[in-house]
Coordinates of C-alpha atoms in Angstrom, one line a residue:
X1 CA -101.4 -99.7 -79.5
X2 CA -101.3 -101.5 -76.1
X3 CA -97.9 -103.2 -75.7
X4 CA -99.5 -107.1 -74.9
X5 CA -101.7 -107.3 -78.0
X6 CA -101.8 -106.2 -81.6
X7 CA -105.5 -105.8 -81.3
X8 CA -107.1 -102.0 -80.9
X9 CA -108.1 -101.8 -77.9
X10 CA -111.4 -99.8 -77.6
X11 CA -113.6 -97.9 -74.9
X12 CA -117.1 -97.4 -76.2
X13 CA -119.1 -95.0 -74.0
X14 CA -123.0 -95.3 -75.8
X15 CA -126.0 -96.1 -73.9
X16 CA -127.8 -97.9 -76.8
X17 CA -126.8 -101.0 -77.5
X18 CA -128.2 -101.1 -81.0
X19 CA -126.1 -97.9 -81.8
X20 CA -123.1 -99.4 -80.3
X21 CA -123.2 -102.4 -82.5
X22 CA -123.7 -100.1 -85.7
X23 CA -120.5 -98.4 -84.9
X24 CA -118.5 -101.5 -84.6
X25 CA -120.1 -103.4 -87.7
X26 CA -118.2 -100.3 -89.7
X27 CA -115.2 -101.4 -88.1
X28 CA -115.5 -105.0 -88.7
X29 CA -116.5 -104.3 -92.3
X30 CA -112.7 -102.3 -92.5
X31 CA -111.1 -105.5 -91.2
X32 CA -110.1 -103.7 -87.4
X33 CA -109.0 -106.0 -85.4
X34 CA -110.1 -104.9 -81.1
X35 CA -111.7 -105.6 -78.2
X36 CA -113.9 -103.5 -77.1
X37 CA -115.6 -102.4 -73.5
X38 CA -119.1 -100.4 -73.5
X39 CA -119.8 -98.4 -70.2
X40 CA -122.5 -95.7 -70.1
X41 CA -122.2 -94.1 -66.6
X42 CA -118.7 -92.5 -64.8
X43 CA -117.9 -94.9 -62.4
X44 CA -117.7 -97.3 -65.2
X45 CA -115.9 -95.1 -67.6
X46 CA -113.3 -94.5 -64.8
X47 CA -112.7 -97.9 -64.3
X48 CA -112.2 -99.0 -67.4
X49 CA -109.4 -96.5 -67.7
X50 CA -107.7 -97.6 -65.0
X51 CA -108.3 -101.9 -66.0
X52 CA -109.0 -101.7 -69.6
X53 CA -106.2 -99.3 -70.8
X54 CA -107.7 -98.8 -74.4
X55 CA -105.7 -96.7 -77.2
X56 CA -109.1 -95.2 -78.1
X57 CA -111.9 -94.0 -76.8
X58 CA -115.3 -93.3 -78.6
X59 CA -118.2 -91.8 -76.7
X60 CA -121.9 -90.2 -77.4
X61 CA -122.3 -86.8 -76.8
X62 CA -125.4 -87.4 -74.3
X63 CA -126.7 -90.1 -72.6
X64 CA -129.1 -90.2 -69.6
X65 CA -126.4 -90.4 -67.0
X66 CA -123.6 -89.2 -68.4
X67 CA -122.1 -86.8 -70.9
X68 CA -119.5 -87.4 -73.9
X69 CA -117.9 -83.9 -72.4
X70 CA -117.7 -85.0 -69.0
X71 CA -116.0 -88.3 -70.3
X72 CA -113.6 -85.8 -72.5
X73 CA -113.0 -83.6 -69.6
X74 CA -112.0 -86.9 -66.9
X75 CA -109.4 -88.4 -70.6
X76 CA -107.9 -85.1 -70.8
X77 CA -107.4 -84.6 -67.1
X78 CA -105.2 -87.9 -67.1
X79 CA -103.7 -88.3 -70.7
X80 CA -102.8 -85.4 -73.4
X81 CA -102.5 -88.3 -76.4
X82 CA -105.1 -90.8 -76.1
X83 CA -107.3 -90.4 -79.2
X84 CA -111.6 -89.9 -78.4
X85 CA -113.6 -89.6 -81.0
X86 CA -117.1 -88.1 -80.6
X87 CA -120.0 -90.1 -82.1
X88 CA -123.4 -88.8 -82.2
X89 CA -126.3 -87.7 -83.8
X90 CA -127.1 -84.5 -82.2
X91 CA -123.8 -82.5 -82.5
X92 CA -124.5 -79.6 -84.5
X93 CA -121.4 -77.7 -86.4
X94 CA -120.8 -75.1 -82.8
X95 CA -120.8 -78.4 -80.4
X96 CA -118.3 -79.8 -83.1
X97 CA -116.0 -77.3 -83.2
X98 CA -116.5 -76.7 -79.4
X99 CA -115.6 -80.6 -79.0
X100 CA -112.6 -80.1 -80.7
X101 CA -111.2 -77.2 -79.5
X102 CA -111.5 -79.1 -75.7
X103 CA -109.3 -81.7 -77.2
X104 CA -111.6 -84.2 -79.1
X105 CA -109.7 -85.4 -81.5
X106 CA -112.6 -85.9 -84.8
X107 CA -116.3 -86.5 -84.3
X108 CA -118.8 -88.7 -86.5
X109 CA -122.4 -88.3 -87.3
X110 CA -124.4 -91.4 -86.8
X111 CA -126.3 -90.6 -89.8
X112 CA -123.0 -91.1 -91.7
X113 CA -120.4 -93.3 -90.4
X114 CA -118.5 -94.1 -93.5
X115 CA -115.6 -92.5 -92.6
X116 CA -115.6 -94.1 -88.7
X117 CA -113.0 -96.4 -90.0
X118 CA -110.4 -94.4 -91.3
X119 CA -111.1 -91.5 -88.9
X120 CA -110.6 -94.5 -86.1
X121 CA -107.2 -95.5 -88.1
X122 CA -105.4 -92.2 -88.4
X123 CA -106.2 -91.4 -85.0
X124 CA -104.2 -94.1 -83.9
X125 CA -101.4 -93.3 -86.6
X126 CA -101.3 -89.6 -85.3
X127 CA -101.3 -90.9 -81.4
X128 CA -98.3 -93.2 -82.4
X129 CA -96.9 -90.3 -83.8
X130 CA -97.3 -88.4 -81.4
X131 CA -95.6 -91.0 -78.9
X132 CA -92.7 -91.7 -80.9
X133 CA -92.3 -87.8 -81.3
X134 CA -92.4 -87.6 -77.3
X135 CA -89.9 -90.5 -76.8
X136 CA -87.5 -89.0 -79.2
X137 CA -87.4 -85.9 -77.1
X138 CA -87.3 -87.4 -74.2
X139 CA -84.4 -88.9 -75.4
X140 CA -82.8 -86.1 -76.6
X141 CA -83.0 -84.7 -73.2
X142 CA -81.1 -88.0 -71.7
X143 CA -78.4 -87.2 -74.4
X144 CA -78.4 -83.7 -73.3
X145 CA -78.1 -84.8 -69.7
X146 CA -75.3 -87.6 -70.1
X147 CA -73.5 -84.9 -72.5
X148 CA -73.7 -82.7 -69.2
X149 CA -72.7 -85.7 -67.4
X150 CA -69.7 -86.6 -69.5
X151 CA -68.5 -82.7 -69.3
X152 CA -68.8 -82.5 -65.6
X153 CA -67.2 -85.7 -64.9
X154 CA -64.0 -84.7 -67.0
X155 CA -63.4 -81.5 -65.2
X156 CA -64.1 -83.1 -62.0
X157 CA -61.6 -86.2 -62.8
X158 CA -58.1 -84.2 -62.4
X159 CA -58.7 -83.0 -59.3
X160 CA -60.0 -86.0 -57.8
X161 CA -57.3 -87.8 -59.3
X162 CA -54.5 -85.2 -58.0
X163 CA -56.3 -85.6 -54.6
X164 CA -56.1 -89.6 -54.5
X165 CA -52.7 -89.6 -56.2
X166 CA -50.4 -88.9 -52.7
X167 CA -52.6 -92.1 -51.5
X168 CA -50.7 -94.6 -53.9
X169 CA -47.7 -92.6 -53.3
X170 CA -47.7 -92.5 -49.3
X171 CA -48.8 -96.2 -49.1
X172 CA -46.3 -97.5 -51.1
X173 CA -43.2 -95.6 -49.3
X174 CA -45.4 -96.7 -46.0
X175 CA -45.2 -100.6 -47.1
X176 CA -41.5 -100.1 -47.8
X177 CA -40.8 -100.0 -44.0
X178 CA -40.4 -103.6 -43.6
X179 CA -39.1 -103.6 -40.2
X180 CA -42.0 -102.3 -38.7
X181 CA -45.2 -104.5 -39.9
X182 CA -47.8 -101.9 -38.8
X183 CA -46.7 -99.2 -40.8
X184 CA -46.5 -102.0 -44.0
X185 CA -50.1 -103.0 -43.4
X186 CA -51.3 -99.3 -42.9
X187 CA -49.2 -98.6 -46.4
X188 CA -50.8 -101.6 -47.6
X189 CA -54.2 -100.0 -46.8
X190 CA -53.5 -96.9 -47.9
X191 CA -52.5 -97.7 -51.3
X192 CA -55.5 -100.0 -52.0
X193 CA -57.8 -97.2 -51.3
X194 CA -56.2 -94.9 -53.3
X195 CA -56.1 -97.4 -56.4
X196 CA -60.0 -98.2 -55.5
X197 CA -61.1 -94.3 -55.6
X198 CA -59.1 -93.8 -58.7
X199 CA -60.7 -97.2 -60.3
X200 CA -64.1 -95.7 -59.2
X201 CA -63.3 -92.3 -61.0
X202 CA -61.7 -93.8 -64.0
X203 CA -64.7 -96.2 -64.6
X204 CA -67.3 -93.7 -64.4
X205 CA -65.7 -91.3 -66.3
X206 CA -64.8 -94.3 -68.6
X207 CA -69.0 -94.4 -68.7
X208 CA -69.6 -90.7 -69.0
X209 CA -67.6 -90.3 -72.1
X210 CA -68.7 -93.1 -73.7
X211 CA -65.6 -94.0 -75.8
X212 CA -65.3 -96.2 -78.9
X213 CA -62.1 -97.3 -79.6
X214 CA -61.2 -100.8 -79.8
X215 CA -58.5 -102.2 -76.6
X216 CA -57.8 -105.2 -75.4
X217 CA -60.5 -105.9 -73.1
X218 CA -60.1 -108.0 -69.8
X219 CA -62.5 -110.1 -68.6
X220 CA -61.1 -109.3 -64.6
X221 CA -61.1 -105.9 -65.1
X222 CA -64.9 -105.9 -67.2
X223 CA -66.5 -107.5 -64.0
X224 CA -64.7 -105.2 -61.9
X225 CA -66.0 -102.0 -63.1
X226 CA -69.2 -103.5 -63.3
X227 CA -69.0 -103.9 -59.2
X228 CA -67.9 -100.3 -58.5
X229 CA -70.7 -99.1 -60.7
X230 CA -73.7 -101.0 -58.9
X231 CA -72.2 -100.0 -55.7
X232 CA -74.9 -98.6 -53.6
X233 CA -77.4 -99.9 -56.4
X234 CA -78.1 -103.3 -55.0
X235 CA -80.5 -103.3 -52.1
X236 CA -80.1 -105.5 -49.4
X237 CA -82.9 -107.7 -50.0
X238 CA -81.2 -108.5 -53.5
X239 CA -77.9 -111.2 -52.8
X240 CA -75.7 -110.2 -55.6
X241 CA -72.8 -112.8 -56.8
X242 CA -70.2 -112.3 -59.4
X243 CA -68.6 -115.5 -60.2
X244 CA -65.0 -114.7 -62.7
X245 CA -63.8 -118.0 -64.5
X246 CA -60.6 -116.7 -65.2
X247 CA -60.0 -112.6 -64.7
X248 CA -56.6 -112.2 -67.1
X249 CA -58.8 -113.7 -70.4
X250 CA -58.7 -110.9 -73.1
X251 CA -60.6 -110.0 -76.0
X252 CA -60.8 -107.6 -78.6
X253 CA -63.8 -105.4 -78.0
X254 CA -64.7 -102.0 -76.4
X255 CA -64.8 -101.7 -72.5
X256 CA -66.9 -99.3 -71.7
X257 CA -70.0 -100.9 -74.6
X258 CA -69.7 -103.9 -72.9
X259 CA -69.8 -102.3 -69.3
X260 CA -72.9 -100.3 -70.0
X261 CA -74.6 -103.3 -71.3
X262 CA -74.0 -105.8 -68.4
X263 CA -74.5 -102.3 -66.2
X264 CA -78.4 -102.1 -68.2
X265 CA -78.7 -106.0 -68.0
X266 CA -78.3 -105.5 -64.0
X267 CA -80.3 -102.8 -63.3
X268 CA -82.7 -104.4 -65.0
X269 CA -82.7 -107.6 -63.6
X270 CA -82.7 -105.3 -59.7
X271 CA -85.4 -103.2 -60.9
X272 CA -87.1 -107.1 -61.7
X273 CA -87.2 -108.0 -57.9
X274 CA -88.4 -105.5 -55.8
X275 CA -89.4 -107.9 -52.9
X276 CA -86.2 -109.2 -53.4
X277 CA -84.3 -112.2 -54.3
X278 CA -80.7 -113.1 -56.2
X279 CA -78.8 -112.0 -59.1
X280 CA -75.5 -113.8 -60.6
X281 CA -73.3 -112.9 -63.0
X282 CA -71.8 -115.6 -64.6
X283 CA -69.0 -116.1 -67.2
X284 CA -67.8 -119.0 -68.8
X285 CA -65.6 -120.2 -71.9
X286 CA -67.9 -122.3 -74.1
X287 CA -67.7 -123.5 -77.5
X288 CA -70.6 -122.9 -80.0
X289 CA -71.2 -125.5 -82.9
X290 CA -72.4 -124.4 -86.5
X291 CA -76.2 -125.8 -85.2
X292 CA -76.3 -123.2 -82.3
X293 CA -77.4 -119.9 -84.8
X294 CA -80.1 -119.0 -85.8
X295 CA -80.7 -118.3 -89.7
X296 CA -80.5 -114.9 -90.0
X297 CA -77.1 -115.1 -87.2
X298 CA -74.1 -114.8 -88.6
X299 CA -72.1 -118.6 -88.4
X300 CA -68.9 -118.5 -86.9
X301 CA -68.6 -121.8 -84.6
X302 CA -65.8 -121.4 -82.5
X303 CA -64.5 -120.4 -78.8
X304 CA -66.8 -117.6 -77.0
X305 CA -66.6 -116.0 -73.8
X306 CA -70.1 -116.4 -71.8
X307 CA -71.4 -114.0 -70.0
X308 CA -74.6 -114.3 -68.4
X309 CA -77.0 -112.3 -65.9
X310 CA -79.3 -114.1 -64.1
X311 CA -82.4 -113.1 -61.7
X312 CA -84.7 -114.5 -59.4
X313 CA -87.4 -111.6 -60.8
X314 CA -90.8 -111.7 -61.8
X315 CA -89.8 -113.3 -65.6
X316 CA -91.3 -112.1 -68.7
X317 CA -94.6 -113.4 -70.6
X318 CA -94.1 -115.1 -74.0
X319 CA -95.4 -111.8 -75.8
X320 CA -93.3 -109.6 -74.1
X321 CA -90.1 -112.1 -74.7
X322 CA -91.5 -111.6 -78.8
X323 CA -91.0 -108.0 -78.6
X324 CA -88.5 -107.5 -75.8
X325 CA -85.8 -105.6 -78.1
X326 CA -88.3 -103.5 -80.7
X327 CA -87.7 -100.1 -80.5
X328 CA -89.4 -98.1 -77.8
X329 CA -90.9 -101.1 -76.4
X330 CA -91.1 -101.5 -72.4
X331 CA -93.0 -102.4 -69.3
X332 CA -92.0 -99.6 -67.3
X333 CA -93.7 -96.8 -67.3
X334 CA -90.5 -94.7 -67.6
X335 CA -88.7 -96.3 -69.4
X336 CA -87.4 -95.8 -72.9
X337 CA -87.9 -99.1 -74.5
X338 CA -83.8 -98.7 -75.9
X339 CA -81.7 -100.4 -73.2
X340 CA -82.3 -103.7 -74.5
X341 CA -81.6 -103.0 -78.1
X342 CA -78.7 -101.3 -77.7
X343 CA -77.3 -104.3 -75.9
X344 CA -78.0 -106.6 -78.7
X345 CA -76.6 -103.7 -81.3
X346 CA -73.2 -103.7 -78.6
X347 CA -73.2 -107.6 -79.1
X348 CA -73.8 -107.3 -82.2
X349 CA -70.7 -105.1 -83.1
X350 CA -68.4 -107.3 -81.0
X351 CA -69.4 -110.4 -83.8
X352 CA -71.6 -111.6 -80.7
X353 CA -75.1 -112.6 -80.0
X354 CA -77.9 -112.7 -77.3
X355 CA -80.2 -115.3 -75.9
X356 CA -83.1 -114.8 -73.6
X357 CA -84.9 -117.4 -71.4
X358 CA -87.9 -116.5 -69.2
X359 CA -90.6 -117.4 -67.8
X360 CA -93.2 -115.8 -66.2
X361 CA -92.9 -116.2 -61.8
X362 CA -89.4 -118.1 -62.5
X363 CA -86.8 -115.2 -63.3
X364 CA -84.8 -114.4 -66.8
X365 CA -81.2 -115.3 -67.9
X366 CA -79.4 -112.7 -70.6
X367 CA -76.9 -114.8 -72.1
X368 CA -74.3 -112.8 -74.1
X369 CA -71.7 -114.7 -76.4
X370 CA -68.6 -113.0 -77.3
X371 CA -65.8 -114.8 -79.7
X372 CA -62.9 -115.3 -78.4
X373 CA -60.8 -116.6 -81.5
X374 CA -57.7 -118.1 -81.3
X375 CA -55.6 -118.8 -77.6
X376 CA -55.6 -116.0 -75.7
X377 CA -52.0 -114.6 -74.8
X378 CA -51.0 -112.5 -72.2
X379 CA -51.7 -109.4 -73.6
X380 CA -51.2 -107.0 -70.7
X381 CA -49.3 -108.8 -68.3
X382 CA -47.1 -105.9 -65.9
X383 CA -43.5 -107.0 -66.9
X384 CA -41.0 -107.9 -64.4
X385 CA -39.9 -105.5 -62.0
X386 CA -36.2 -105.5 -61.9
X387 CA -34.6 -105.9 -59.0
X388 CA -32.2 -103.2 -58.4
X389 CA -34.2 -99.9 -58.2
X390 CA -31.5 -98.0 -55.8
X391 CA -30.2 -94.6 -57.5
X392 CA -26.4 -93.7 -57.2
X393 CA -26.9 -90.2 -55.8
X394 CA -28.2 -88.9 -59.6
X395 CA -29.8 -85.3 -59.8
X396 CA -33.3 -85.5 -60.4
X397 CA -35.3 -82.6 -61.2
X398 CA -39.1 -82.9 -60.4
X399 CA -41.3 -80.6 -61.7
X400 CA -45.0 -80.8 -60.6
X401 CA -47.4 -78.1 -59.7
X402 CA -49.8 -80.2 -57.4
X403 CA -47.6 -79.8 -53.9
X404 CA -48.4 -82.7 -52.3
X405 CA -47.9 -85.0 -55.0
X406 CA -44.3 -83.1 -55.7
X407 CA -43.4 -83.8 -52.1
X408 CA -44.6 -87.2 -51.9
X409 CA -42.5 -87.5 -55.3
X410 CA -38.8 -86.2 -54.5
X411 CA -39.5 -88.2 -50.8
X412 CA -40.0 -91.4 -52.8
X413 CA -36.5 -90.6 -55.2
X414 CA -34.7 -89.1 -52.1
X415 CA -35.5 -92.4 -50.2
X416 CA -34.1 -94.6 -53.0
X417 CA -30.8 -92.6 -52.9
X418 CA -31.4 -89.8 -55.6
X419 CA -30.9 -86.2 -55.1
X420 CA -34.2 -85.3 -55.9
X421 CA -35.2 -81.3 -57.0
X422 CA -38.4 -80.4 -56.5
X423 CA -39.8 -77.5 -58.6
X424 CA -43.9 -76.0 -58.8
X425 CA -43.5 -74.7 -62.3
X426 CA -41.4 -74.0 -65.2
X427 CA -40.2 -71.4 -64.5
X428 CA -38.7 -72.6 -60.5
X429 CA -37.3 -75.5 -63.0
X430 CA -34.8 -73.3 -64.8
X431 CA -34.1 -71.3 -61.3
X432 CA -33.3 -74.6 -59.6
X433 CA -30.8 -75.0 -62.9
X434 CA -29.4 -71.6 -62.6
X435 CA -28.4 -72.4 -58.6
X436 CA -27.5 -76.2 -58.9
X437 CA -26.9 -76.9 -62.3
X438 CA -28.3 -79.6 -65.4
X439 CA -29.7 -82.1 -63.7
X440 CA -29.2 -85.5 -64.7
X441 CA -32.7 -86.5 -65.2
X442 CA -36.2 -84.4 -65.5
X443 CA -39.7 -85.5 -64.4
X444 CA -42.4 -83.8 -65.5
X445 CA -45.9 -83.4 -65.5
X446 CA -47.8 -83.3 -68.9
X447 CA -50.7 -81.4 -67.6
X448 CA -49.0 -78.0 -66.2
X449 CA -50.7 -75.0 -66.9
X450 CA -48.4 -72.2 -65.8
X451 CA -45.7 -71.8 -68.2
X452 CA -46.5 -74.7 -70.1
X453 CA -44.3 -78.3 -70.4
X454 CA -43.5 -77.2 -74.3
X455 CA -41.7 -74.0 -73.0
X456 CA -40.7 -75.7 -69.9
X457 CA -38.3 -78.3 -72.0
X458 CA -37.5 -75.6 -75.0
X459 CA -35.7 -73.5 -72.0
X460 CA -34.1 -76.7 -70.6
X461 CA -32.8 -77.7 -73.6
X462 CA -31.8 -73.9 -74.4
X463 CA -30.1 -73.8 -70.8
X464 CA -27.7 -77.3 -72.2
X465 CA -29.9 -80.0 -71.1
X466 CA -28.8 -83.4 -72.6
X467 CA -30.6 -86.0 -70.4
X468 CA -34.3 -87.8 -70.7
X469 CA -37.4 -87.0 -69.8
X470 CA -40.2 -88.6 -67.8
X471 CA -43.6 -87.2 -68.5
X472 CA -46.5 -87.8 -66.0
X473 CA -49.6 -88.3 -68.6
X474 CA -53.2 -89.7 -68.5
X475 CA -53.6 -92.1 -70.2
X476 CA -57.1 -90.8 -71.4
X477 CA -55.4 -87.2 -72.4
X478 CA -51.8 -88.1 -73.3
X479 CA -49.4 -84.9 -75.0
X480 CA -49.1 -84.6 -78.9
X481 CA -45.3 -85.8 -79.0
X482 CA -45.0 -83.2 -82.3
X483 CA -45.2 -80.2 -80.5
X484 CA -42.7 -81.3 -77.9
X485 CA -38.5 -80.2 -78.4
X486 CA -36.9 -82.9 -80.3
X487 CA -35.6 -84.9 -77.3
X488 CA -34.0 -88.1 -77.9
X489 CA -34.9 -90.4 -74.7
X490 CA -38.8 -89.5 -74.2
X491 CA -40.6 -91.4 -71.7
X492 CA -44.5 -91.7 -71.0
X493 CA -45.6 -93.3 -67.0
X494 CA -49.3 -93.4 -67.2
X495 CA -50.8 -91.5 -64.1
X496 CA -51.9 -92.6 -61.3
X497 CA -48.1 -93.2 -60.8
X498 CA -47.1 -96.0 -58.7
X499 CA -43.7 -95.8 -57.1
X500 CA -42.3 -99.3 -58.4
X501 CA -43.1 -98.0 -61.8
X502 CA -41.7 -94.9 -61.6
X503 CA -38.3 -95.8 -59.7
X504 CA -37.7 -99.1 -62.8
X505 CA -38.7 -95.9 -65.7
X506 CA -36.1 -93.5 -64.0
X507 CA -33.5 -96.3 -63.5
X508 CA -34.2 -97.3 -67.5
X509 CA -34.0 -93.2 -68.7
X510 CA -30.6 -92.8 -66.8
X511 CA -28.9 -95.6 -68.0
X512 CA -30.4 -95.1 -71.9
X513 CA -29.1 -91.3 -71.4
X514 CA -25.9 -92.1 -70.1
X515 CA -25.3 -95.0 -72.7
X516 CA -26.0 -92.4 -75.1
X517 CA -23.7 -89.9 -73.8
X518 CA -20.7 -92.6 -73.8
X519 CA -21.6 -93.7 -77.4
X520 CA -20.9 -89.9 -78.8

């Protein structure tokens, strides 16, 4: 069925008008609801398949300038699924089978037409069928290809994030040479563009995966993955602005549903202005009274975070507004008709809802409306870096198999006064015991492969190691604690590492260890 109206639309090829209206008097005695156009030479036919766009054709085997197979042939060449029904007084049982083995899809003797109306209906049952079977597999293969996506992405992230890593590193021991302002700025610089590949990688892998658990989303951080994704995505002729009422508000939800939603909304609303124009993405607090839903919307009056996306675009008719989220239903002519629904489902699932307003030649705004609840705190705020950060000449054993994140490592400790070991795998780690002794302090990274973490620490506590331990973990794949040795002051630092972090963690382990060691 044709996607602006619910009536059939029908292409009649008959050169006999008295036939023609025979044919549809069966239909109107069914109750069909169409709109028919009658053509009876090629040129016509042609451009009524191009203008017209019926969901069913029904043709006359022979007619004085033109042929029902020649009008087969020209369907068949430019769709596999539209339905054609051949209608005729002349075709013998060998035409009819030959009709249908070229791809008619029934034919009808004008002698007996009692069965035109039913034949007409499952036709158009079977092509919607047929349509719904073909978008399902289509979809199937997105699924496949995001799978592949989300596989590819994950094997890529480690080593792109063990290549940006030394950037944080080297920027911040940069920035820490104060008396020479150059060097601070080009630390400065360094650093941010480390922490803006790693945001890059993290957010799309973030996408890839598709993960569902419930965090503490930030509003700050939401808008900002948003940005790295449409990078390169927004054409020049389209002035993109993002306007953030407040970045630290927090709300219980799922990032990465929420960014693939506003990330749909956008490329919609780009895809909605290709001469041009502006988007906005806007986000407010508002608070919704008990007359605002709808009735079959859930009531909750209360404080909601706004957000909205909002185009200059061609805008959307009033039917197309009416069916905008049913399944499979779209304008493009590649699209999927599911983008839309599952952002109303994602809404939905947060306890949110959608609004729409459009108009055709004035644009469209998707407001989305996400409860907020009570006050927000400040969940997630980084605590307070302490002060005093300088080591007193403790042993620290590093043990890291990427190189140039080890180096940039041991510099960082050896420049805040700690003797700093450096060591490529576990088994250098319990050489570098054997010639210098226990260390005070071990950092290590949860993702070695060669002579694995578990053994690394069951030998260092074998060889009399009392102290704590730093692992390096991502945050996406952190270690099963239970299969680690039972060591009593265990410490997690999130990778990418940031030297601030890591020099207030290994000033925090030493002193727990050593208060530890006084206590017994």
């Amino acid at each position: 069925m044709n996607a602006q109206s619910e009536k059939v639309r029908i292409l009649q090829v008959e050169d006999s008008e008295l036939d023609a209206e025979l044919v549809l008097s069966e239909l109107d005695d069914d109750g069909l609801e169409y709109e028919v156009r009658l053509v009876d030479d090629e040129p016509a036919y042609v451009a009524a398949l191009d203008e017209f766009r019926p969901d069913i054709v029904l043709s006359d085997l022979s007619m004085p300038h033109f042929s029902g197979e020649r009008a087969l042939q020209i369907l068949r060449a430019r769709s596999i699924d539209l339905p054609f029904i051949f209608i005729s007084a002349t075709l013998g049982e060998e035409a009819a089978i030959e009709a249908l083995r070229s791809g008619a899809t029934d034919y009808i003797l004008k002698q007996n037409t009692a069965r035109l109306a039913s034949a007409v209906r499952r036709a158009l049952r079977e092509a919607e069928e047929l349509k719904a079977r073909a978008r399902a597999e289509q979809e199937l293969i997105r699924a496949q290809r995001f799978e592949s996506l989300a596989l590819l992405a994950g094997g890529l992230s480690h080593d792109l994030r063990n290549l940006l890593q030394p950037l944080l590193l080297a920027g911040d021991t940069l920035e820490d040479y104060a008396d020479d302002p150059r060097l601070a700025r080009l630390g400065a610089l360094v650093r941010d563009c480390g922490r803006r590949g790693l945001e890059m990688v993290s957010s799309m892998l973030s996408f890839a995966r598709g993960a569902r658990r419930a965090e503490q989303v930030k509003l700050g951080a939401l808008t900002d993955a948003l940005k790295l994704l449409l990078q390169g995505s927004v054409p020049r002729t389209i002035q993109m602005q993002v306007d953030v009422y407040d970045p630290d508000v927090a709300f219980e939800g799922n990032h990465t549903e929420l960014q693939q939603c506003l990330l749909n909304l956008t490329l919609n609303a780009i895809q909605a202005m290709p001469e041009g124009g502006s988007l906005r993405i806007e986000t407010s607090q508002v608070t919704l009274a008990d007359d605002f839903f709808s009735e079959d919307e859930s009531r909750t009056p209360g404080r909601y975070l706004k957000l909205s996306v909002i185009d200059s675009g061609a805008g959307m008719s009033p039917e197309v507004l009416q069916r905008l989220f049913e399944p499979f239903f779209t304008t493009k002519e590649s699209g999927t008709g599911l983008g839309l629904l599952s952002c109303k489902r994602i809404v939905a699932s947060h306890g949110g809802l959608m609004r729409v307003r459009s108009k055709l030649g004035e644009g469209t705004e998707f407001h989305l409306y996400l409860p907020l609840g009570v006050e927000e705190s400040d969940l997630g705020e980084m605590p307070v870096l302490e002060p005093y950060l300088q080591g007193e000449a403790e042993r620290v054993l590093v043990v890291v198999e990427e190189a140039v994140q080890l180096s940039l490592l041991t510099d960082t400790l050896d420049t805040y006064g700690y003797q700093a070991g450096a060591s490529q795998s576990g088994t250098a780690a319990l050489q570098w015991i054997e010639a210098h002794g226990v260390p005070d302090l071990v950092v290590m990274d949860a993702d070695m492969n060669l002579f694995t973490g578990v053994r690394t620490l069951a030998a260092l506590l074998e060889h009399g190691y009392k102290g704590a331990v730093l692992l390096l973990a991502r945050p996406s794949s952190p270690p099963n604690l239970d299969e680690l040795p039972d060591i009593k002051h265990l410490y997690l630092i999130d990778k990418p590492i940031q030297s601030r972090a890591l020099l207030k963690k290994v000033r925090e382990a030493l002193e727990a260890s050593q208060a530890s060691i006084n206590a017994s």
